[in-house]
Coordinates of C-alpha atoms in Angstrom, one line a residue:
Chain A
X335 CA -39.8 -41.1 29.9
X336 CA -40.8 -43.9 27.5
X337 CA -41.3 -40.9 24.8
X338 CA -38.0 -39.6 25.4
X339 CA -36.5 -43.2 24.8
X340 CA -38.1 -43.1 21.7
X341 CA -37.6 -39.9 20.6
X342 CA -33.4 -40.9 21.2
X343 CA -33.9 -44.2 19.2
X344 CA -35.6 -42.4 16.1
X345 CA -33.1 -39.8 16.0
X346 CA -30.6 -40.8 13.4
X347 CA -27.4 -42.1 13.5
X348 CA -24.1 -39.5 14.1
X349 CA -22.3 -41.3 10.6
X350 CA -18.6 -42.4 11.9
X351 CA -16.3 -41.3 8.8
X352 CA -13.3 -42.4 10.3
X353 CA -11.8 -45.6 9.5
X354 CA -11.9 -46.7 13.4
X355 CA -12.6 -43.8 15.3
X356 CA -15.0 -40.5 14.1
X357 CA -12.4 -38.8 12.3
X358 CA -14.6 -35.8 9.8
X359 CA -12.8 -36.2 6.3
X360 CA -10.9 -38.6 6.8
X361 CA -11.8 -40.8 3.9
X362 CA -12.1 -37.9 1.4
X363 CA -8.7 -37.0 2.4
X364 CA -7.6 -40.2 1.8
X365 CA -8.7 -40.4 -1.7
X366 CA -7.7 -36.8 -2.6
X367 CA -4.5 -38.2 -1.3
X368 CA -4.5 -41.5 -3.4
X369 CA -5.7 -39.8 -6.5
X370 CA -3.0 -37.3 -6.2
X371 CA -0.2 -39.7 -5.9
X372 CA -1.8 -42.3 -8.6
X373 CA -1.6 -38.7 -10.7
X374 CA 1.9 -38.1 -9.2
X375 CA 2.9 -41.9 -9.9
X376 CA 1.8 -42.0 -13.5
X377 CA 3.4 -38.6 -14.6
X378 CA 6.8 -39.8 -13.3
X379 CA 7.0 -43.4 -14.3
X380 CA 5.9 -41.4 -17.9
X381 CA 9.1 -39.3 -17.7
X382 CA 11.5 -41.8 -16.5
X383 CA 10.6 -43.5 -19.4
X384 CA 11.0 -40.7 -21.6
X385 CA 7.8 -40.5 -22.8
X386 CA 6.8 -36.4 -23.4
X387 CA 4.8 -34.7 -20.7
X388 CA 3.5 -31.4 -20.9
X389 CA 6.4 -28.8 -20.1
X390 CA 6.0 -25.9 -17.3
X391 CA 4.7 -22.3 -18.8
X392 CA 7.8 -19.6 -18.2
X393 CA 7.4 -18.0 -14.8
X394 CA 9.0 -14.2 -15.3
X395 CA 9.2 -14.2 -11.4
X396 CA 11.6 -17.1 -11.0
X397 CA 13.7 -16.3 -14.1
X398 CA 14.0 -13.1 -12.7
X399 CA 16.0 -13.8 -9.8
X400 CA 19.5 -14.5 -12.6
X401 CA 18.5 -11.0 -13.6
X402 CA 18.0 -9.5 -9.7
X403 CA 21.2 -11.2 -8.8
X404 CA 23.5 -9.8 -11.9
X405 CA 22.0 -6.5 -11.3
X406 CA 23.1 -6.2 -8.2
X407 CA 26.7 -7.6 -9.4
X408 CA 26.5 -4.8 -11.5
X409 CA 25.8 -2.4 -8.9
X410 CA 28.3 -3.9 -6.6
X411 CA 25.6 -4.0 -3.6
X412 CA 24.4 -7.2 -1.6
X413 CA 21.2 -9.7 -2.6
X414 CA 18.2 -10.0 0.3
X415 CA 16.4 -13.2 0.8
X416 CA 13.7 -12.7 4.1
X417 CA 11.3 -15.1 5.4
X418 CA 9.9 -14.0 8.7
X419 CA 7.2 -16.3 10.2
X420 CA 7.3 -19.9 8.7
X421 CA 8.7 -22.7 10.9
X422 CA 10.2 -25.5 10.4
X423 CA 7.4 -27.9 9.8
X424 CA 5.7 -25.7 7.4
X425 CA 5.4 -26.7 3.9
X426 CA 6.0 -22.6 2.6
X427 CA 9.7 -23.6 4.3
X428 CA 10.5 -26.2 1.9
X429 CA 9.7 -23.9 -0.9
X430 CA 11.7 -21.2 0.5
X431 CA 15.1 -23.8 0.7
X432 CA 14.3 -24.2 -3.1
X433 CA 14.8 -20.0 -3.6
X434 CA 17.4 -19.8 -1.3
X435 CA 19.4 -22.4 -2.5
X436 CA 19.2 -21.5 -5.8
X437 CA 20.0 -17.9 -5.3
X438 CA 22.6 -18.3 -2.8
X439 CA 24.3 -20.5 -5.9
X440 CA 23.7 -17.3 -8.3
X441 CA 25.6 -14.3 -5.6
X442 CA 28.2 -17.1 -5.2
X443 CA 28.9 -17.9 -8.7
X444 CA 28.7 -13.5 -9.4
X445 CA 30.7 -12.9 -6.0
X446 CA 27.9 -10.9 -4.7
X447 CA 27.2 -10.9 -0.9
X448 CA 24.2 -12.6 0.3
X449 CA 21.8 -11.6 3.1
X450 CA 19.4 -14.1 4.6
X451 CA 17.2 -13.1 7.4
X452 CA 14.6 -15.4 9.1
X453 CA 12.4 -15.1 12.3
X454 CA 12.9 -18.9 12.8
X455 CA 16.4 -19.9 15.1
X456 CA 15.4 -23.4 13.9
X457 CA 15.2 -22.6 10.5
X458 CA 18.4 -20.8 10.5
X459 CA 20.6 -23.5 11.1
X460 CA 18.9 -25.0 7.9
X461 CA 19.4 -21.8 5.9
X462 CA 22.8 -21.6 7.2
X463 CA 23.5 -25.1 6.3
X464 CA 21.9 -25.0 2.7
X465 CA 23.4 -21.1 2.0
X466 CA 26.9 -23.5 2.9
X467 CA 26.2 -25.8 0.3
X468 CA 25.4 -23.3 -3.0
X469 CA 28.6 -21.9 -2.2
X470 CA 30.7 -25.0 -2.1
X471 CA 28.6 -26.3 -4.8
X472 CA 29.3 -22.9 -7.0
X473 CA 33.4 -23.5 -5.8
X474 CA 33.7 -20.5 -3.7
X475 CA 33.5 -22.2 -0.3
X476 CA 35.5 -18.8 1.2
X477 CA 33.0 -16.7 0.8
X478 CA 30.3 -17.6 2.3
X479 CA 30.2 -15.6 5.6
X480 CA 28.2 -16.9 8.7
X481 CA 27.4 -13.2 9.9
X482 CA 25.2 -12.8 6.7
X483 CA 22.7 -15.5 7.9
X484 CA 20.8 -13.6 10.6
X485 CA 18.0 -14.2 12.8
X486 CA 15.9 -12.1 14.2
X487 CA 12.8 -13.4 16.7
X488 CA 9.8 -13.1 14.9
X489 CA 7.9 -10.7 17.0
X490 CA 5.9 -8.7 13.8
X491 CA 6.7 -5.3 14.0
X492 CA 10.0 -5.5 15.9
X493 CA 11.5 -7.8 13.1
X494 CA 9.8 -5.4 10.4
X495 CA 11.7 -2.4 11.8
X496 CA 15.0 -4.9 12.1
X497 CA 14.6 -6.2 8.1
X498 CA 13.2 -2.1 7.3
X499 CA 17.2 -1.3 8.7
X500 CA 19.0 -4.2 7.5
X501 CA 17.6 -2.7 3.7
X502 CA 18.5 0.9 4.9
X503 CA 21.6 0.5 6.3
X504 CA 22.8 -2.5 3.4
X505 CA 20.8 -0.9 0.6
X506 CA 20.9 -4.5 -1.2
X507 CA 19.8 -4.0 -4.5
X508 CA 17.8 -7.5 -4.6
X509 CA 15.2 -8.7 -2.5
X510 CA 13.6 -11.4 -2.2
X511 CA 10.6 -12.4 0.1
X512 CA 9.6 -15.4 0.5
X513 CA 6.7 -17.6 2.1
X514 CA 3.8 -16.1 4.1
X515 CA 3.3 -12.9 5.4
X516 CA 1.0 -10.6 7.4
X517 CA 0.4 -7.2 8.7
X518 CA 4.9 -6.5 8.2
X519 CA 3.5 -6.6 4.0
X520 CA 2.6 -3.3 4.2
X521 CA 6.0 -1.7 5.5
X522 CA 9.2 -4.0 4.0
X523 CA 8.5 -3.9 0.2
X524 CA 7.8 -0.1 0.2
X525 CA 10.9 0.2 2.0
X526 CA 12.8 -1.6 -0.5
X527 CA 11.1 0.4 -3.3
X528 CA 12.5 3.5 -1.0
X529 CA 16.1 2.1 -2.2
X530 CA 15.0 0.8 -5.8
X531 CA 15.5 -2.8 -5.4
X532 CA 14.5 -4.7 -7.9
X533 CA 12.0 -6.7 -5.5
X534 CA 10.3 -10.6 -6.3
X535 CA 7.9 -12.1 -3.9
X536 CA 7.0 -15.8 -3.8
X537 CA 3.6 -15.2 -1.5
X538 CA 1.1 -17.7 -0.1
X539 CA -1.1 -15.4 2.3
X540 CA -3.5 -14.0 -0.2
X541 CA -4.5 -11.1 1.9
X542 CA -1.0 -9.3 1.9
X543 CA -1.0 -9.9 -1.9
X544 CA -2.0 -6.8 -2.9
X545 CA 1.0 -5.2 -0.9
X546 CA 3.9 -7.0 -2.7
X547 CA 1.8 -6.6 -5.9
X548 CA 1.7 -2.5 -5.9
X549 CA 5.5 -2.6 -4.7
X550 CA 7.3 -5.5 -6.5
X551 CA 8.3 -6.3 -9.8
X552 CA 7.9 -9.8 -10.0
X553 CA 5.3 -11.6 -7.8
X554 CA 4.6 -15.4 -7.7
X555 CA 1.9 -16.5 -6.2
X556 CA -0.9 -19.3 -5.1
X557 CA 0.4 -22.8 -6.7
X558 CA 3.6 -21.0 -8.4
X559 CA 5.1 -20.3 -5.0
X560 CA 5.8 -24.2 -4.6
X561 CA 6.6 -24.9 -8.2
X562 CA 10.0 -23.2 -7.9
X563 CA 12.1 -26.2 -6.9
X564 CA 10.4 -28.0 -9.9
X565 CA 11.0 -25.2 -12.1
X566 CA 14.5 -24.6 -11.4
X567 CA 15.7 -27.9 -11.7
X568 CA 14.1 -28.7 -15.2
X569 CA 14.1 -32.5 -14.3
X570 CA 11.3 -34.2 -15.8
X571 CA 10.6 -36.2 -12.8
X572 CA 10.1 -33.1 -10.7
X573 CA 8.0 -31.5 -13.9
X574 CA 5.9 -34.7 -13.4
X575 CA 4.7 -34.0 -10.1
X576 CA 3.6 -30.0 -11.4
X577 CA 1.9 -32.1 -14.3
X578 CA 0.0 -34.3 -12.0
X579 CA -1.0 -31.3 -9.8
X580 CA -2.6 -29.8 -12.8
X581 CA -4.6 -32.4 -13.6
X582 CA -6.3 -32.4 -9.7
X583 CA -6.6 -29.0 -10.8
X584 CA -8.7 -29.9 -13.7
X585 CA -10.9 -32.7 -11.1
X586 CA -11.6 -29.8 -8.2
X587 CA -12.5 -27.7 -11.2
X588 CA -15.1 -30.6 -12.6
X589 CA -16.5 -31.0 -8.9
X590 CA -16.8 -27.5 -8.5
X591 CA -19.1 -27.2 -11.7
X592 CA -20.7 -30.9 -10.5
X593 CA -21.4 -29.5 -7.1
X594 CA -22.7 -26.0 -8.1
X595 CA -25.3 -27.7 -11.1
X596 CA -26.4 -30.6 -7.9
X597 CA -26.7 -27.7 -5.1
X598 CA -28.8 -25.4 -7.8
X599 CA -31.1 -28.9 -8.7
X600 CA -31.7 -30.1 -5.7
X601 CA -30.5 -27.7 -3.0
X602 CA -32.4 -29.7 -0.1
X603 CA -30.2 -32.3 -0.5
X604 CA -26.7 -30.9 0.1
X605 CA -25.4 -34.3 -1.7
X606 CA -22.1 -32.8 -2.9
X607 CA -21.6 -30.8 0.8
X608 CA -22.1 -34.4 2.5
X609 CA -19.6 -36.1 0.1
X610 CA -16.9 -33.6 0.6
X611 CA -17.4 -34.2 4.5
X612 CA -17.2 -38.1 4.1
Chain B
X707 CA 24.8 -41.4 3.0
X708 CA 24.6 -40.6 7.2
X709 CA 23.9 -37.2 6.0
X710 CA 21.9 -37.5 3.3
X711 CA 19.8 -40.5 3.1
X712 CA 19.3 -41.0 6.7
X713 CA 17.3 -37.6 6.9
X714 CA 15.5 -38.9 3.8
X715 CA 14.3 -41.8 5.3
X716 CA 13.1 -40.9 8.3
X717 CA 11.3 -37.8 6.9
X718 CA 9.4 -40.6 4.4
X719 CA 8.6 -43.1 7.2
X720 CA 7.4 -40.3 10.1
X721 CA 5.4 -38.7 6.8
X722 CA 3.7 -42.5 6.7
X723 CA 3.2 -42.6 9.6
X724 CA 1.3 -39.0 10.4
X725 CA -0.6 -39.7 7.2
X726 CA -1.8 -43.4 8.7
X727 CA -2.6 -41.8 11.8
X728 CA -4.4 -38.8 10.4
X729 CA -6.2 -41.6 9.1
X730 CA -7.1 -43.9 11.6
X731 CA -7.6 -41.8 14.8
X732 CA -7.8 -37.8 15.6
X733 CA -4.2 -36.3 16.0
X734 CA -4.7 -35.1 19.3
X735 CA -5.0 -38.2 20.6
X736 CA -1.9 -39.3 19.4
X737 CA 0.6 -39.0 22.4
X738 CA 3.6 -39.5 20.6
X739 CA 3.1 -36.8 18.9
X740 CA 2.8 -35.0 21.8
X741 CA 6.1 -36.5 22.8
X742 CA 7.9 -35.3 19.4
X743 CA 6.1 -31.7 20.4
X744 CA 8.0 -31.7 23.5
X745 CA 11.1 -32.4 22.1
X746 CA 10.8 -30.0 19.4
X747 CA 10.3 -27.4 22.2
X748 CA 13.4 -29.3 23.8
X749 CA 15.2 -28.2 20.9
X750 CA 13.7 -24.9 20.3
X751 CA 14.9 -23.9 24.1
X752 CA 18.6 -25.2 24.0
X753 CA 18.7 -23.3 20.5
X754 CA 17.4 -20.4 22.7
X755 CA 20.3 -20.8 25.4
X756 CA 22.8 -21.6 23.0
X757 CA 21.9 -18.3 21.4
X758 CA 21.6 -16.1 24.6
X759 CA 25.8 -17.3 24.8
X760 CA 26.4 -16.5 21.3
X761 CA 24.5 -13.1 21.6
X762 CA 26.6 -12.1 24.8
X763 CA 30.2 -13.7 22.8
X764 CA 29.2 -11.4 19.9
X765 CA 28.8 -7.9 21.4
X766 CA 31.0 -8.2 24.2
X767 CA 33.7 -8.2 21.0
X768 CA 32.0 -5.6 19.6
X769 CA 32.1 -3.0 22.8
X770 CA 35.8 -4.5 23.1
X771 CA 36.9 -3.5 20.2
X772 CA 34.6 -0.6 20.0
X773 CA 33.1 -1.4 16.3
X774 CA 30.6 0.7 14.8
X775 CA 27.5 1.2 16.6
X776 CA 28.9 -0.4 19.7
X777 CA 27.1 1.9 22.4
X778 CA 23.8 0.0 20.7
X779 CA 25.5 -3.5 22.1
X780 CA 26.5 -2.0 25.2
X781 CA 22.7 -1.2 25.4
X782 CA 21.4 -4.1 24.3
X783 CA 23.9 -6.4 27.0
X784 CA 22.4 -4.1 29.6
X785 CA 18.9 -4.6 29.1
X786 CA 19.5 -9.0 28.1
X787 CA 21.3 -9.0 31.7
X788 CA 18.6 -6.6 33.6
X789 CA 15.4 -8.5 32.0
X790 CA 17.1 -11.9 32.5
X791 CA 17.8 -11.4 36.3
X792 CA 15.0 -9.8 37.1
X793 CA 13.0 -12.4 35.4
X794 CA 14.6 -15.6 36.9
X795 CA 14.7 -13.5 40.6
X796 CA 11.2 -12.2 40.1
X797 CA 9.3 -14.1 38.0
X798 CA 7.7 -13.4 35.1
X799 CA 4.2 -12.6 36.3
X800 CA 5.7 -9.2 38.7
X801 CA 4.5 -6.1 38.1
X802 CA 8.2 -4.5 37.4
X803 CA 8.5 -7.0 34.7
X804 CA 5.8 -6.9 33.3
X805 CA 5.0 -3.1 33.5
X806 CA 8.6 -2.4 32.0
X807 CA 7.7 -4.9 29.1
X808 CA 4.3 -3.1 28.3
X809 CA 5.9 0.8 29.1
X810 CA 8.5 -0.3 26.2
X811 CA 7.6 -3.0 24.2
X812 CA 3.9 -2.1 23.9
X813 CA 4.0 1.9 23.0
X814 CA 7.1 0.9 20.1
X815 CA 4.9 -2.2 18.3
X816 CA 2.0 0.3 18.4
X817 CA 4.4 3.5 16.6
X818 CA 5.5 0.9 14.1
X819 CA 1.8 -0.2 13.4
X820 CA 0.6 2.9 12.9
X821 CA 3.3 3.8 10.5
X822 CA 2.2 1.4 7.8
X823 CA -0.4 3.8 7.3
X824 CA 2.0 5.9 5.8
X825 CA 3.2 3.3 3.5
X826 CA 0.3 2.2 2.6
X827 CA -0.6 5.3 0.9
X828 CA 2.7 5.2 -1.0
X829 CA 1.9 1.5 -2.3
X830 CA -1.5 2.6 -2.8
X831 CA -0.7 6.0 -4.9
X832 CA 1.2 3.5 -7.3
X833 CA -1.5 0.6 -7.5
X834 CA -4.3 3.1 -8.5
X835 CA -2.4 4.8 -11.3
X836 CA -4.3 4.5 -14.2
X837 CA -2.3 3.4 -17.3
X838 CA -4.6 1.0 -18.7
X839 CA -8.6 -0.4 -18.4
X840 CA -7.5 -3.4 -15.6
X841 CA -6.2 -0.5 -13.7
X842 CA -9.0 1.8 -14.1
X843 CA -11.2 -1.2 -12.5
X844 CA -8.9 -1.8 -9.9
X845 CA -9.1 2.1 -9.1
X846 CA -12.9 2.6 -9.2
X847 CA -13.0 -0.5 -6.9
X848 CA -11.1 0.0 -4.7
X849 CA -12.2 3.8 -4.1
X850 CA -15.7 2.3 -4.2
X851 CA -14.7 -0.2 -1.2
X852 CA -12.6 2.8 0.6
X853 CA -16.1 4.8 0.3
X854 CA -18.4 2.7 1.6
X855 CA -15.8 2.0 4.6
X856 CA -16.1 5.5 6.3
X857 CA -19.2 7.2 7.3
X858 CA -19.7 9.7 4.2
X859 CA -20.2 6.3 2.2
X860 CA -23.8 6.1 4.0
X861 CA -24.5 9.5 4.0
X862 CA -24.1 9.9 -0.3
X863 CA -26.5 6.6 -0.4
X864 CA -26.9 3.4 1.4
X865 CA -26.7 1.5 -1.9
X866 CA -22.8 2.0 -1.5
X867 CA -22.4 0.0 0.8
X868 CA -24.4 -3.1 -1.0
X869 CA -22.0 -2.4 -3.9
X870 CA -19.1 -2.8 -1.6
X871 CA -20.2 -5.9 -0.2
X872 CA -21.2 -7.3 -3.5
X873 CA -17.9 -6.8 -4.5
X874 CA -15.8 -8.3 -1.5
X875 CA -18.5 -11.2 -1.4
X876 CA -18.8 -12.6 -4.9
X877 CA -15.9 -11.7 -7.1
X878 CA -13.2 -11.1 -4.8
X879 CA -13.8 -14.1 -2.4
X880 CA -13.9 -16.2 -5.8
X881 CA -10.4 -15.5 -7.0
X882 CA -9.8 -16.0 -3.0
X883 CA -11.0 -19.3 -2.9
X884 CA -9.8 -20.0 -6.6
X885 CA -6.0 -19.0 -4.9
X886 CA -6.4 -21.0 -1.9
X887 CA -7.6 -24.1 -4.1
X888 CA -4.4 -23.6 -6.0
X889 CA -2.4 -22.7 -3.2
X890 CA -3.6 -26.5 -1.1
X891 CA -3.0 -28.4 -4.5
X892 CA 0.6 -26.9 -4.9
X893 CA 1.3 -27.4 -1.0
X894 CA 0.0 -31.0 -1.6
X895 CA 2.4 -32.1 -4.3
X896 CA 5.0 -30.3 -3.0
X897 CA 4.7 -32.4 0.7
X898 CA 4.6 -35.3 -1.6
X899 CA 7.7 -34.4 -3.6
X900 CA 9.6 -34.3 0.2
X901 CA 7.2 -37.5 1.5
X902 CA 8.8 -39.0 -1.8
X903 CA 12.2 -38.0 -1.2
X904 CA 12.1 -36.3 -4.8
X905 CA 12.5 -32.7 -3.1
X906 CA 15.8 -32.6 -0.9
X907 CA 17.2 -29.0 -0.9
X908 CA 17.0 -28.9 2.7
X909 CA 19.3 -31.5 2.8
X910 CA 21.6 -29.4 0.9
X911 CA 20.9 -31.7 -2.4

């Protein structure tokens, strides 16, 4: 008994990262989270000032979509926008207002019919609302037509078969797919290439990038999916917060190189492993 | 300024807010965000009923005025009104129910699944066209990997399949984790562009 006391008193410690309560990460997070916005803060106080900061590199994918749009103008047959499985909440949502917003503006300015479909009821009346806006905003508030923004529950391969004869049946000759994506990857961009739409994908699941790779023309992907909104606008302050994110690009990249020469020097000691975890 | 900055605002200080908490104690423990769960779910079910009304509104018309494809509404009316009654009657743990969900539902996700094997040929016929050295890589590698996937793989050598794991292992789960370290730091700046208020497309801006 009294060995087993001591043997519980010698063993060490369980550390408590947390700031109260045990919480693993929680103060790494925090400073990847102040570092970012000091980044964040710095690059935007540097263009509201008007001081130069680096510019964005030219994205083919998202200058494309003019192109996509005025093709399909041309051929007098609807613009796609999908999005099947990203909620509200999530982050790949946001971006995907950025697309539609911005090519919702281009059909209405071109008086080309626009197709959304989601597999989110809640993020429909969002789309629906924002879809609104571009049109009002482009001055042709008429016609935008409500039966154009569908919904379809998100059930995989029940929605693929619905988009699969929405791009039959409407033959648009743009499509754009937006967010993340799974198994439905392998089907909906080999359908459109059935119909020869010109085809852009803004993916964030890296496992179905292959698919939109072998079947679209344009595909943006990892960090350039969320750059769109900053992209499109062209305001500094928004080019600021790209900037920033570059440079935590450049600090992972310096900890990677830190962490792999440590690990290889002493790999006992697990140093940079431990640190990540604080 | 209801419409716009209001949403602003409050998007900023319940962002604070998650971030403090993420913080300071595990997220799970936080009931009030079990409370904002269950009202999400509040939402998310009213947007459901409203829908069921706006689904029935919507072909009704459609069989009324006998549009295109309206035998494919009349269908789809019959089977909302059988599966609802029989659901709110029965239950949705009875054998009917369930048996006629996993007779229908079950066979058709299953045809559909096993038709992307078909287009995956046609994608893959285009990917592993060889036009120029990156492509010729792409090809050997990926018949290498397709190889060493089905049983004639091991019977040519074993070594095929330590290629193919060699190749899944260290270069291609290096440009994974080099896209997923990209893909966090975008996400990250782009929730601080909305946290900021600098982002506000889905408020139509």
């Amino acid at each position: 008994m009294d060995l087993m006391l001591l043997a519980a008193e010698a063993e060490a410690a369980v550390p408590k990262w947390g700031i109260f309560v045990d919480v693993e990460g929680a103060i790494s997070g925090l400073l990847t989270t102040l570092i970012l916005t000091g980044l964040t803060y710095y690059w935007i106080t540097a263009a509201r000032a008007g001081r130069n900061i680096p510019s964005i590199r030219r994205l083919p994918g998202l200058d494309a979509i003019t192109e996509a749009v005025g093709r399909a103008t041309e051929m007098g047959r609807p613009v796609m926008l999908a999005n099947r499985r990203d909620g509200l909440g999530d982050v790949e949502t946001f971006a995907l207002w950025g697309y539609l917003s911005h090519a919702a503006t281009l059909a209405a300015q071109y008086d080309t019919r626009f197709i959304n479909l989601t597999g989110s009821h809640l993020v429909l009346a969002v789309n629906e609302a924002v879809i609104q806006q571009a049109y009002l905003e482009a001055g042709r508030p008429d016609a935008f037509n409500q039966d154009d923004c569908r919904y379809f529950p998100s059930n995989q391969w029940p929605w693929s078969s619905h988009c699969a004869g929405i791009i039959m049946r409407e033959r648009p000759a743009a499509l754009l797919w937006v967010g993340s994506w799974s198994g439905e990857a392998s089907i909906l961009p080999e359908a459109g290439s059935q119909i020869e739409a010109i085809q852009i994908a803004a993916v964030t699941t890296t496992g179905q990038l292959p698919f939109f790779i072998a079947s679209c023309d344009y595909v943006l992907m990892s960090g350039e999916v969320y750059a769109a909104s900053a992209y499109l606008s062209k305001e500094p302050v928004m080019t600021g917060t790209i900037v920033a994110e570059d440079c935590a690009k450049l600090l992972l990249m310096a900890i990677a190189v830190l962490g792999a020469l440590v690990e290889i020097a002493r790999p006992a000691s697990q140093w940079m492993t431990n640190l990540l975890k604080f | 300024m209801l419409r716009r900055e209001v949403p602003a605002v409050l998007t900023t200080v319940m962002a604070i807010f998650v971030f403090l908490s993420a913080m300071l104690f595990p997220l799970e423990e936080m009931k009030i965000l079990a409370r904002t769960d269950s009202l999400l779910q509040f939402m998310g079910n009213m947007a459901l009923f409203l829908g069921g009304i706006n689904l029935f509104r919507l072909h009704s018309r459609n069989i009324k005025k006998k549009r295109e494809y309206w035998p494919f509404s009349l269908w789809l009316l019959a089977v909302f009104v059988f599966f609802t009654v029989l659901g709110i009657v029965k239950g949705n743990n009875d054998p009917l129910y369930k048996g006629l969900y996993d007779a229908l539902i079950v066979p058709v996700n299953a045809s559909m699944h096993s038709i992307s094997a078909f287009f995956l040929c046609s994608a893959a016929f285009k990917a592993f066209r060889i036009k120029n050295l990156d492509s010729i890589v792409l090809m050997i590698s990926a018949v290498w990997v397709m190889l060493a996937s089905v049983p004639i793989g091991e019977i040519i050598s074993p070594n095929v399949g330590i290629v193919k794991d060699w190749l899944l292992a260290v270069p291609g789960s290096a440009v994974a984790r080099a896209m997923a370290n990209g893909l966090f730091l975008a996400g990250f700046a782009a929730t601080l562009r909305i946290f900021l208020g600098l982002e506000r497309r889905h408020l139509g801006q």
